[in-house]
């Protein structure tokens, strides 16, 4: 890499991607060289980020970006195009940071294979907020000692992907510790089985979609006579995610293949 990391942001006008693009544009060690946005294609990145020194214009598709033109691609678009964008970025020689939710474990397996073939790193973070990073670490610790737990996924009414990327990552990581124990297996319950949620990586997951929520995750551990609740709740703004995403951009070149979780590249965690 050059001294300044050349960054392309997918979803450069989105709720999270837009805030990140401004963060990249103002970072001393990065240059925002490209942004993806169908609605804003042709607009200058300087205008979109309110940073006069940012070159280039937004484009509608990653296909319009030249091979070798960027060092790191940050995926913040939509679940239905995310995997293709990631694979395209790897094929163009870039490392990838994934913030888009909705990708499955099967999708990540394919991405991991492509990343190894390309000799590049992919850092997938369901959530860049430090409170989520800590929740994931605490939950892994708890799962080593408590065998019963379930996960609740909270989000705004209009969020179409279920569960969130944060919860998918949490369930995956808990599944690496062990599967949650169930006194009554889901296939043996009496009544609608859907009321027990979906089984994801060995955890029961329940998705709540209601007005008044932005993003949240709760994992509840149960044992005889006691419970442990670990919960993260996000506010309306996207700024809390920027510092973690910038860290991911700086660190993704240190890994090869797919790594899930920002804490994997954070010292001391």
Coordinates of C-alpha atoms in Angstrom, one line a residue:
X1 CA 0.0 0.0 0.0
X2 CA 1.0 3.6 -0.4
X3 CA 1.4 5.9 2.6
X4 CA -2.2 6.9 2.3
X5 CA -4.8 4.2 2.0
X6 CA -6.9 4.6 -1.1
X7 CA -10.5 3.8 -0.1
X8 CA -13.6 3.1 -2.1
X9 CA -16.9 3.2 -0.2
X10 CA -20.0 1.4 -1.4
X11 CA -23.2 3.2 -0.4
X12 CA -21.5 6.5 -0.2
X13 CA -24.7 8.4 0.3
X14 CA -26.3 5.9 2.8
X15 CA -27.0 6.4 6.5
X16 CA -23.7 4.7 7.6
X17 CA -21.7 4.8 4.3
X18 CA -22.2 8.6 4.0
X19 CA -20.9 9.3 7.5
X20 CA -18.0 6.9 6.9
X21 CA -17.1 8.5 3.6
X22 CA -16.8 11.9 5.4
X23 CA -14.6 10.2 8.0
X24 CA -12.4 8.8 5.3
X25 CA -12.2 12.1 3.5
X26 CA -11.0 13.9 6.6
X27 CA -8.6 11.1 7.8
X28 CA -4.9 12.1 7.6
X29 CA -3.8 8.6 6.4
X30 CA -6.6 7.9 3.8
X31 CA -7.9 9.2 0.5
X32 CA -11.5 8.6 -0.6
X33 CA -10.9 7.7 -4.3
X34 CA -14.3 6.3 -5.2
X35 CA -17.8 6.0 -4.0
X36 CA -20.8 3.9 -5.2
X37 CA -24.2 5.3 -5.4
X38 CA -26.8 4.8 -8.1
X39 CA -28.8 7.9 -7.0
X40 CA -25.8 10.2 -6.8
X41 CA -23.8 8.9 -9.7
X42 CA -21.9 11.7 -11.4
X43 CA -21.9 14.0 -8.3
X44 CA -18.4 14.9 -7.0
X45 CA -17.1 13.2 -3.9
X46 CA -16.0 16.6 -2.7
X47 CA -19.6 17.7 -2.7
X48 CA -20.9 14.5 -1.1
X49 CA -18.4 14.6 1.7
X50 CA -18.2 18.4 2.2
X51 CA -14.4 18.0 1.8
X52 CA -13.0 20.1 -1.0
X53 CA -9.8 18.1 -1.3
X54 CA -11.6 14.8 -2.2
X55 CA -11.1 14.0 -5.9
X56 CA -13.4 12.1 -8.2
X57 CA -17.1 11.5 -8.7
X58 CA -19.6 8.9 -7.5
X59 CA -20.3 5.9 -9.8
X60 CA -23.3 3.7 -10.0
X61 CA -21.5 0.3 -10.0
X62 CA -18.2 -1.3 -8.8
X63 CA -17.8 -2.4 -12.4
X64 CA -16.9 1.2 -13.3
X65 CA -13.9 1.1 -11.0
X66 CA -10.5 0.2 -12.5
X67 CA -8.4 -2.7 -11.2
X68 CA -5.8 -1.6 -8.8
X69 CA -7.4 1.9 -8.3
X70 CA -8.1 1.4 -4.6
X71 CA -6.5 -0.5 -1.7
X72 CA -9.6 -1.1 0.4
X73 CA -13.3 -1.4 -0.5
X74 CA -15.9 -0.8 2.2
X75 CA -19.2 -2.6 1.5
X76 CA -22.1 -0.6 2.8
X77 CA -24.8 -1.1 0.2
X78 CA -27.7 -3.6 0.2
X79 CA -27.8 -7.3 1.0
X80 CA -28.9 -8.2 -2.5
X81 CA -25.8 -6.8 -4.2
X82 CA -23.2 -7.0 -1.3
X83 CA -21.7 -10.3 -2.1
X84 CA -21.2 -9.5 -5.8
X85 CA -19.5 -6.2 -4.9
X86 CA -17.2 -7.9 -2.4
X87 CA -16.2 -10.6 -4.9
X88 CA -15.6 -7.9 -7.6
X89 CA -13.5 -5.8 -5.2
X90 CA -11.3 -8.9 -4.4
X91 CA -11.0 -9.6 -8.1
X92 CA -9.8 -6.0 -8.6
X93 CA -7.0 -6.6 -6.1
X94 CA -8.5 -4.8 -3.0
X95 CA -8.9 -5.8 0.6
X96 CA -12.5 -5.5 1.8
X97 CA -14.3 -4.3 4.9
X98 CA -17.9 -5.5 5.2
X99 CA -20.5 -3.4 7.0
X100 CA -23.6 -4.6 5.1
X101 CA -25.9 -6.9 6.9
X102 CA -27.9 -9.9 5.5
X103 CA -25.0 -12.1 4.3
X104 CA -25.3 -15.7 5.3
X105 CA -22.7 -18.1 6.5
X106 CA -22.7 -19.7 3.1
X107 CA -22.0 -16.3 1.5
X108 CA -19.1 -15.8 3.8
X109 CA -17.7 -19.2 3.0
X110 CA -17.6 -18.3 -0.7
X111 CA -16.1 -14.9 0.1
X112 CA -13.4 -16.5 2.3
X113 CA -12.4 -18.8 -0.6
X114 CA -12.2 -15.9 -3.0
X115 CA -10.2 -13.9 -0.5
X116 CA -7.7 -16.7 -0.1
X117 CA -7.4 -17.1 -3.8
X118 CA -6.8 -13.4 -4.3
X119 CA -4.4 -13.3 -1.3
X120 CA -6.4 -10.5 0.2
X121 CA -8.1 -9.9 3.6
X122 CA -11.8 -9.5 4.3
X123 CA -12.9 -8.1 7.6
X124 CA -16.6 -8.5 8.2
X125 CA -18.0 -6.5 11.1
X126 CA -21.7 -6.9 11.9
X127 CA -21.3 -3.7 13.9
X128 CA -18.4 -1.2 14.3
X129 CA -19.5 0.2 17.6
X130 CA -17.2 -0.5 20.6
X131 CA -20.1 -1.4 22.8
X132 CA -21.0 -4.2 20.3
X133 CA -17.5 -5.4 20.2
X134 CA -17.5 -5.7 24.0
X135 CA -20.9 -7.4 24.0
X136 CA -19.6 -10.1 21.6
X137 CA -16.5 -10.7 23.7
X138 CA -18.6 -10.9 27.0
X139 CA -21.1 -13.2 25.3
X140 CA -18.4 -15.6 24.2
X141 CA -17.0 -15.7 27.8
X142 CA -20.5 -16.4 29.2
X143 CA -21.2 -19.2 26.6
X144 CA -18.2 -21.1 28.0
X145 CA -19.9 -21.2 31.4
X146 CA -23.6 -21.0 30.7
X147 CA -25.2 -23.5 28.3
X148 CA -28.6 -21.9 27.7
X149 CA -29.1 -18.7 25.8
X150 CA -31.3 -16.9 23.2
X151 CA -30.8 -13.8 21.1
X152 CA -33.2 -10.9 20.5
X153 CA -32.6 -8.7 17.4
X154 CA -34.1 -5.2 17.6
X155 CA -34.4 -2.9 14.6
X156 CA -36.6 -0.2 13.0
X157 CA -39.8 -1.3 11.3
X158 CA -38.5 -0.7 7.8
X159 CA -35.4 -2.9 8.1
X160 CA -36.0 -5.7 5.6
X161 CA -33.1 -8.1 6.4
X162 CA -33.5 -10.4 9.3
X163 CA -31.6 -10.8 11.5
X164 CA -29.2 -7.9 11.4
X165 CA -25.6 -8.4 10.6
X166 CA -24.7 -7.8 14.2
X167 CA -26.9 -10.7 15.3
X168 CA -25.7 -13.0 12.5
X169 CA -22.1 -12.3 13.6
X170 CA -23.0 -12.9 17.3
X171 CA -24.8 -16.1 16.6
X172 CA -21.9 -17.3 14.5
X173 CA -19.4 -16.6 17.2
X174 CA -21.4 -18.2 19.9
X175 CA -21.7 -21.2 17.7
X176 CA -18.0 -21.4 17.6
X177 CA -18.0 -21.9 21.3
X178 CA -20.9 -24.4 21.4
X179 CA -24.6 -24.7 20.4
X180 CA -27.1 -23.4 23.0
X181 CA -28.8 -26.2 25.0
X182 CA -32.5 -26.6 24.8
X183 CA -34.7 -28.3 27.4
X184 CA -37.4 -28.8 24.7
X185 CA -36.0 -29.0 21.2
X186 CA -37.8 -26.8 18.7
X187 CA -39.1 -29.8 16.7
X188 CA -40.8 -31.1 19.8
X189 CA -42.8 -28.0 20.9
X190 CA -46.6 -28.1 20.8
X191 CA -48.0 -25.1 18.9
X192 CA -46.5 -22.9 16.1
X193 CA -42.8 -23.7 16.0
X194 CA -42.2 -20.2 14.5
X195 CA -42.9 -18.7 18.0
X196 CA -39.5 -20.2 19.1
X197 CA -37.7 -18.0 16.6
X198 CA -35.2 -19.2 14.0
X199 CA -32.2 -21.5 14.7
X200 CA -29.0 -19.7 13.6
X201 CA -25.6 -21.3 14.2
X202 CA -27.1 -23.2 17.1
X203 CA -28.8 -20.2 18.8
X204 CA -32.5 -19.3 18.8
X205 CA -32.9 -15.8 17.3
X206 CA -36.0 -13.6 17.6
X207 CA -36.2 -10.5 15.3
X208 CA -38.3 -7.5 16.5
X209 CA -39.1 -4.9 13.9
X210 CA -41.0 -1.9 15.4
X211 CA -41.1 1.9 15.1
X212 CA -39.0 3.5 17.9
X213 CA -36.0 1.2 17.5
X214 CA -32.9 1.9 15.5
X215 CA -30.6 -1.1 16.1
X216 CA -30.1 -3.3 19.1
X217 CA -29.1 -6.7 20.2
X218 CA -29.7 -8.7 23.4
X219 CA -28.4 -12.1 24.4
X220 CA -30.1 -13.7 27.5
X221 CA -28.3 -16.5 29.3
X222 CA -30.3 -18.6 31.7
X223 CA -29.3 -21.0 34.5
X224 CA -31.0 -22.4 37.6
X225 CA -32.3 -19.5 39.6
X226 CA -30.4 -16.8 37.6
X227 CA -30.2 -14.9 34.3
X228 CA -27.6 -12.8 32.6
X229 CA -28.7 -10.1 30.1
X230 CA -26.1 -8.5 27.8
X231 CA -27.7 -5.7 25.7
X232 CA -26.6 -3.1 23.2
X233 CA -28.8 -0.3 22.0
X234 CA -27.9 2.3 19.3
X235 CA -29.1 5.8 19.0
X236 CA -30.3 7.5 15.9
X237 CA -26.9 8.8 14.6
X238 CA -24.2 6.8 12.7
X239 CA -21.1 8.6 14.1
X240 CA -20.5 5.9 16.7
X241 CA -19.6 3.5 13.9
X242 CA -17.1 5.6 12.1
X243 CA -14.1 5.2 14.4
X244 CA -14.4 1.4 14.3
X245 CA -14.8 1.3 10.5
X246 CA -11.7 3.5 10.1
X247 CA -9.8 1.1 12.3
X248 CA -11.0 -1.8 10.2
X249 CA -9.8 0.0 7.0
X250 CA -6.4 0.4 8.6
X251 CA -6.1 -3.2 9.8
X252 CA -7.7 -5.3 7.1
X253 CA -4.4 -5.6 5.2
X254 CA -3.0 -7.5 8.1
X255 CA -5.2 -10.5 7.5
X256 CA -5.7 -13.0 4.7
X257 CA -9.0 -14.6 4.0
X258 CA -12.2 -13.8 5.9
X259 CA -12.1 -12.6 9.6
X260 CA -15.4 -11.9 11.3
X261 CA -15.3 -9.4 14.2
X262 CA -13.6 -6.1 14.7
X263 CA -12.1 -7.3 18.0
X264 CA -9.9 -9.8 16.0
X265 CA -7.7 -6.9 14.9
X266 CA -7.9 -4.8 18.1
X267 CA -5.0 -5.1 20.5
X268 CA -5.9 -6.1 24.0
X269 CA -9.2 -7.8 23.3

